[in-house]
Short mmCIF file of C-alpha atoms in Angstrom, two decimals:
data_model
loop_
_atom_site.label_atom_id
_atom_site.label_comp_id
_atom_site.label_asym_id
_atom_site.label_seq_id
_atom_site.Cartn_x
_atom_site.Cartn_y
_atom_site.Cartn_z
CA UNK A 1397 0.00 0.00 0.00
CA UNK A 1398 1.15 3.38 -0.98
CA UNK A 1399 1.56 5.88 1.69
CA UNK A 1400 -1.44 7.92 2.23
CA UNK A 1401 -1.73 11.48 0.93
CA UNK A 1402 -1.62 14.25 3.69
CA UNK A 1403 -4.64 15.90 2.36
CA UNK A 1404 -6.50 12.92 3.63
CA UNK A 1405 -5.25 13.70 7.25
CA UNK A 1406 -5.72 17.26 7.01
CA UNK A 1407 -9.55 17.04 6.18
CA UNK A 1408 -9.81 14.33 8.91
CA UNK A 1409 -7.85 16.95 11.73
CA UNK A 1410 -10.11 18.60 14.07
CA UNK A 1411 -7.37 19.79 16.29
CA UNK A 1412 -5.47 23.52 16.11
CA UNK A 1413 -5.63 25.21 12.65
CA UNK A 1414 -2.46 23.90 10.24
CA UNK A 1415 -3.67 25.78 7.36
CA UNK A 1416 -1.75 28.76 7.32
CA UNK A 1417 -2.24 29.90 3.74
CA UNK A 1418 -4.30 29.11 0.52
CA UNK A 1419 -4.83 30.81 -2.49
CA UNK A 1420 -7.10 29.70 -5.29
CA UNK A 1421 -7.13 31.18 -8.62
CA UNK A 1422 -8.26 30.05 -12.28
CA UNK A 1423 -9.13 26.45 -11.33
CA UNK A 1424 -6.49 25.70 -8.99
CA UNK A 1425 -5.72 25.72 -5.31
CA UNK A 1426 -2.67 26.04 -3.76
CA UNK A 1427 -2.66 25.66 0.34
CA UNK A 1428 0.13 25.57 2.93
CA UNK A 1429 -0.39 23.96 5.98
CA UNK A 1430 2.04 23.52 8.73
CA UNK A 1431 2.33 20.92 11.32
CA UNK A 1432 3.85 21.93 14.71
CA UNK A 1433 5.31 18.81 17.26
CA UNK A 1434 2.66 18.88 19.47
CA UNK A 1435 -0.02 17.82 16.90
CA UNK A 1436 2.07 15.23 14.55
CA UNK A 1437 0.69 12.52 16.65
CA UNK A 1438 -2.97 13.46 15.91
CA UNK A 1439 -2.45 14.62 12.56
CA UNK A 1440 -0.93 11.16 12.00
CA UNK A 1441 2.37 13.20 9.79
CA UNK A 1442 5.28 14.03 11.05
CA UNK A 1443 5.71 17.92 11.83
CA UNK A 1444 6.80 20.62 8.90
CA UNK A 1445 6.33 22.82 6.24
CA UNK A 1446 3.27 21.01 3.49
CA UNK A 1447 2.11 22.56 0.38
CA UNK A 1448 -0.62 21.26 -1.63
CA UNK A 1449 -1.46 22.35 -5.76
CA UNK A 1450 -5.28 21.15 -6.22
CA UNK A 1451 -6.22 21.53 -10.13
CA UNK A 1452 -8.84 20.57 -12.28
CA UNK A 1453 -8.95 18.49 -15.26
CA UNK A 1454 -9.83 21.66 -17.28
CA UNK A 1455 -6.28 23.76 -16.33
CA UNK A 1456 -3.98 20.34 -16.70
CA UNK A 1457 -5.39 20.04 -20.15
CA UNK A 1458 -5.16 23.77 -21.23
CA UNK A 1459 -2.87 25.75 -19.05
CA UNK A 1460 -0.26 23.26 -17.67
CA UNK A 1461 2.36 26.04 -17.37
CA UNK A 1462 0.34 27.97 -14.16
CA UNK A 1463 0.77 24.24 -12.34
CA UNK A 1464 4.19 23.90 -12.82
CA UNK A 1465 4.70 27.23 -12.33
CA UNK A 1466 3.45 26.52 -8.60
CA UNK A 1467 5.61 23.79 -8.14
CA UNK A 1468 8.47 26.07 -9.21
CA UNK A 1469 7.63 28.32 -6.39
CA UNK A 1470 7.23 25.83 -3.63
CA UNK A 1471 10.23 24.08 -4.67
CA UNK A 1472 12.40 27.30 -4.51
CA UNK A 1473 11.35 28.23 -0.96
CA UNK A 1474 13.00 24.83 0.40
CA UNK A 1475 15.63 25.19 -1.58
CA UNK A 1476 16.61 28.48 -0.49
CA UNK A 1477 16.28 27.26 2.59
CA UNK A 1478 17.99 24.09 2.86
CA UNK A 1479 20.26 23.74 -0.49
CA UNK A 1480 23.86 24.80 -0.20
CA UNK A 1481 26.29 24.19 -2.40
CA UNK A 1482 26.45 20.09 -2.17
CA UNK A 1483 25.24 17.75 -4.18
CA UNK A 1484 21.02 17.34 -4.64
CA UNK A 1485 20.15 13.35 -4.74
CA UNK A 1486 16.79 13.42 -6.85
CA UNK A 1487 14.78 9.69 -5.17
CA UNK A 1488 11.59 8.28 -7.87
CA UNK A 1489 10.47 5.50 -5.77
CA UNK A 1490 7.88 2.61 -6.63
CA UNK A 1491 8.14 -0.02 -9.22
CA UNK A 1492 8.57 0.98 -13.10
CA UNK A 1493 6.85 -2.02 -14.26
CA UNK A 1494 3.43 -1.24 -12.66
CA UNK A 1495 1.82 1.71 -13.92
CA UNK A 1496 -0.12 3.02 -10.96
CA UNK A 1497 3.47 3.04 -8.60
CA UNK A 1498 5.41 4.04 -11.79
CA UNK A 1499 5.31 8.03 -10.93
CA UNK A 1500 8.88 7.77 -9.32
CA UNK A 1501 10.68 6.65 -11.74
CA UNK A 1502 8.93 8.48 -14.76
CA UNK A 1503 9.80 11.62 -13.04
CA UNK A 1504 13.08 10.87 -12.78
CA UNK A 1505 13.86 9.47 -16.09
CA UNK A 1506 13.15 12.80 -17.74
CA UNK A 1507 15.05 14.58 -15.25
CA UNK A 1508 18.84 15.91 -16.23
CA UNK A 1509 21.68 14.43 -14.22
CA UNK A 1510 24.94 16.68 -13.79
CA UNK A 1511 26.71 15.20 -10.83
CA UNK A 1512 29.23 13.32 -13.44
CA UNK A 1513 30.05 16.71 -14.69
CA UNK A 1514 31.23 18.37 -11.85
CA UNK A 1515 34.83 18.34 -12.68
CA UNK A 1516 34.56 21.33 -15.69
CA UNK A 1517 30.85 22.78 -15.16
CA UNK A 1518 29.90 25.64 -12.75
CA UNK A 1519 25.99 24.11 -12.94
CA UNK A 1520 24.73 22.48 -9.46
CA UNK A 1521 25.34 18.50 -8.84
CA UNK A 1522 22.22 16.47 -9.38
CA UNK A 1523 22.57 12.86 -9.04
CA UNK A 1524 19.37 10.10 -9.45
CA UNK A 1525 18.35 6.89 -8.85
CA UNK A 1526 15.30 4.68 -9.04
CA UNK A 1527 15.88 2.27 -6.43
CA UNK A 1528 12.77 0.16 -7.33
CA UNK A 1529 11.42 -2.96 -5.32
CA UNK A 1530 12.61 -5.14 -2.71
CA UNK A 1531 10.47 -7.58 -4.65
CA UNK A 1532 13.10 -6.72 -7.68
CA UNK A 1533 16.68 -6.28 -6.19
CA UNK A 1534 16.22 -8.07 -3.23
CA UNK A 1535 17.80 -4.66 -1.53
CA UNK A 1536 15.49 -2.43 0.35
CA UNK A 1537 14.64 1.43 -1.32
CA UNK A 1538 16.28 2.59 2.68
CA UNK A 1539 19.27 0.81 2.27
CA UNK A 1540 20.28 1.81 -1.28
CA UNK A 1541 19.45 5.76 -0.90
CA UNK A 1542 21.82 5.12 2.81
CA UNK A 1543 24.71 3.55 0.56
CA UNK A 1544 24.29 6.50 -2.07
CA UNK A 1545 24.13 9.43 0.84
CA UNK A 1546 27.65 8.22 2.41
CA UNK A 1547 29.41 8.64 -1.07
CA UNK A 1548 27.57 11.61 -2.49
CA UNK A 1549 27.11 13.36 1.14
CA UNK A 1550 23.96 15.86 -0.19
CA UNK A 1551 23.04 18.48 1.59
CA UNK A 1552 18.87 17.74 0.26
CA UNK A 1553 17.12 14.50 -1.06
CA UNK A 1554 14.36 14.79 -3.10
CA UNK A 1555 12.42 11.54 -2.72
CA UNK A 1556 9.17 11.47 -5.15
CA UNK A 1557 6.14 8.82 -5.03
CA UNK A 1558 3.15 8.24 -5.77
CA UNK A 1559 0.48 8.23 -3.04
CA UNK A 1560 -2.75 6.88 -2.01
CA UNK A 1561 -6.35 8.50 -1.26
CA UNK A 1562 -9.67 8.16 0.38
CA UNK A 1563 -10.96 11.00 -1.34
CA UNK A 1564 -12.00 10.80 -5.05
CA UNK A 1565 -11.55 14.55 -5.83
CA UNK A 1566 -8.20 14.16 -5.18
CA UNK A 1567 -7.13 11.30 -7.52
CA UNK A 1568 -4.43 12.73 -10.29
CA UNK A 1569 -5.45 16.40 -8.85
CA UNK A 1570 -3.55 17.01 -5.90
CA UNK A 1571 0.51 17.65 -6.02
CA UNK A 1572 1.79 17.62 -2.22
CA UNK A 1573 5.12 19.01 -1.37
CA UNK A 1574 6.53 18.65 1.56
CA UNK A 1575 10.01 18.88 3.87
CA UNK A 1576 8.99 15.89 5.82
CA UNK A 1577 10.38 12.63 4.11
CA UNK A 1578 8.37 9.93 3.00
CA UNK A 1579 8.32 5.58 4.21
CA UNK A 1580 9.41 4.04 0.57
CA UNK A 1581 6.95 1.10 0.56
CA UNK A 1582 5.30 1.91 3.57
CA UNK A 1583 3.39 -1.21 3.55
CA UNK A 1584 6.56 -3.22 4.54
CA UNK A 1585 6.86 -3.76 7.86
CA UNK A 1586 11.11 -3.55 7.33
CA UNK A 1587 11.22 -0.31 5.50
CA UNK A 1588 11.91 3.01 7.55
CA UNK A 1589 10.93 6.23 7.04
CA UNK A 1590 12.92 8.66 5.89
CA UNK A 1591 12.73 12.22 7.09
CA UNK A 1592 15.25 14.94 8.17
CA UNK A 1593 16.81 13.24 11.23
CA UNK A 1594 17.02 9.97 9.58
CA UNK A 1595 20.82 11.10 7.84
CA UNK A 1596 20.85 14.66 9.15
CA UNK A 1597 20.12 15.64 6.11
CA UNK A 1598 16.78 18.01 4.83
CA UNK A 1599 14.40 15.78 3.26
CA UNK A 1600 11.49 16.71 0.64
CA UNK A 1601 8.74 14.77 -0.52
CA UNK A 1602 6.66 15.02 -3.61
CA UNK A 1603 3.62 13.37 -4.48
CA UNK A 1604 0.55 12.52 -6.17
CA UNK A 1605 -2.37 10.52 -5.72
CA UNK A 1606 -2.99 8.03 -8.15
CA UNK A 1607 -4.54 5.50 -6.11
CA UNK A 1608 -8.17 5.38 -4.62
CA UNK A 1609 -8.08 3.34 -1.34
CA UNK A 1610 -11.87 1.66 -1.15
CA UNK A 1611 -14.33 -0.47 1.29
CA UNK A 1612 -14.17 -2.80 -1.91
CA UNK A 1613 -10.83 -2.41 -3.23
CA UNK A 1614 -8.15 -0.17 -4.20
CA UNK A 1615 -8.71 1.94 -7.72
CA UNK A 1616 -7.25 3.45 -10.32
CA UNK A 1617 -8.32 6.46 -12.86
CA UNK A 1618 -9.24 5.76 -15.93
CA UNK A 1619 -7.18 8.24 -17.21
CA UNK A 1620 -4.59 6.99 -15.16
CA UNK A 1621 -2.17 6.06 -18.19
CA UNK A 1622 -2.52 10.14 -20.20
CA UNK A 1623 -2.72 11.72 -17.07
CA UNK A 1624 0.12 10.51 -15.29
CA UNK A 1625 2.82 10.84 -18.41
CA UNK A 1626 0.99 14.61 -18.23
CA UNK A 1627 2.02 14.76 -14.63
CA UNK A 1628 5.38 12.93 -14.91
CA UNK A 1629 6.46 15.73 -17.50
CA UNK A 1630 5.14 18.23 -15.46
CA UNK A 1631 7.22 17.49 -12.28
CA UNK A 1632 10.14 16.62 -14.10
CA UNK A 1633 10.18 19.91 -16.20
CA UNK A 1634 9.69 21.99 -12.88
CA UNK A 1635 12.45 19.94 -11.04
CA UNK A 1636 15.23 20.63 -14.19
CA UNK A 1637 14.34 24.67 -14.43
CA UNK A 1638 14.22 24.84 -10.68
CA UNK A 1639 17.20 23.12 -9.54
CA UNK A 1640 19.41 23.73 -12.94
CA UNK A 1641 18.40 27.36 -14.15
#
């Protein structure tokens, strides 16, 4: 089971306010909640910084720029705020080979790697990986990224995943960003979450709901194939201009 998306928690809190910002405008709504340590336990995610981009099918057929434009934004504030001058280690969990947990690795495979170039360009080190399965490599998603953190030392991970939801509005609609870390494979017991005391190391998360947890099952979109190479393109165009330009 995918980890659940934190939109589902937030509608679900009834505790102090976490939304501390939200903005809609031409058929999309961006919110920023934050979660302080005294209500992580009842908010059920761990406390930080969370942005949400809600959209309609309308804007990611006709204006796609204004999303990633969004994502642009909220990606720049945690940069400027965590990124220094090491290397950025770019995460797309899940497994290629099914669609629905593809998101990961699509991203990442249209992303532009530059950390083999650092000897003769002045451009910022990006390294990636798509650890896949245990199911696959018999190696767990934690233990790779730990291996690849001791020889790169980054000073941010960006892990990205897709996610699971309760709510059908938010199925391919909702892009969460957060500085929290995510559990690769949270359904496996063995796995540990990674978050920003797990290497000492800032930690961001991005995500999207393509799966609809049910009473009678788990579902899928049935524009689940078109939308998500939409999405994938989307992300991973945001993540080159905002990390490399």
């Amino acid at each position: 089971m995918k980890q659940m998306s934190f939109l589902d928690a937030a509608a679900n809190y009834k505790g102090n306010k976490i939304l501390v910002g939200e903005t809609t405008f031409k058929n999309k709504t961006v919110c920023h909640y934050q979660v302080l340590e005294k209500d992580q336990k009842n908010v059920g995610h761990d406390a930080g910084d969370y942005f949400t981009i809600k959209f309609t099918k309308q804007i990611l057929e006709e204006n796609k720029m204004a999303i990633q434009k969004e994502i642009e934004k909220i990606l720049r504030l945690f940069l400027k705020k965590y990124h220094k001058d090491k290397p950025i280690l770019v995460v797309g969990l899940g497994n290629a080979e099914v669609l629905v947990d593809s998101f990961g690795s699509n991203v990442t495979n249209k992303m532009i790697a530059t950390n083999h170039y650092n000897d003769f360009l002045t451009i910022p080190n990006i390294a990636l990986i798509n650890p896949s399965v245990m199911a696959r490599t018999g190696i767990s998603s934690f233990k790779l990224i730990e291996l690849l953190v001791r020889d790169l030392k980054p000073d941010t991970i960006i892990m990205i995943d897709s996610l699971a939801t309760q709510e059908f509005d938010s199925l391919n609609r909702v892009i969460e960003i957060s500085d929290t870390g995510i559990i690769p494979g949270s359904a496996l017991k063995t796995n540990k979450e990674i978050n920003r005391n797990t290497f000492n190391i800032p930690i961001l998360s991005l995500g999207i709901p393509f799966l609809l947890k049910r009473e009678e099952g788990l579902l899928e979109s049935i524009y689940l194939e078109k939308e998500l190479e939409e999405l994938s393109n989307l992300v991973a165009k945001s993540l080159n201009r905002t990390l490399l330009f």
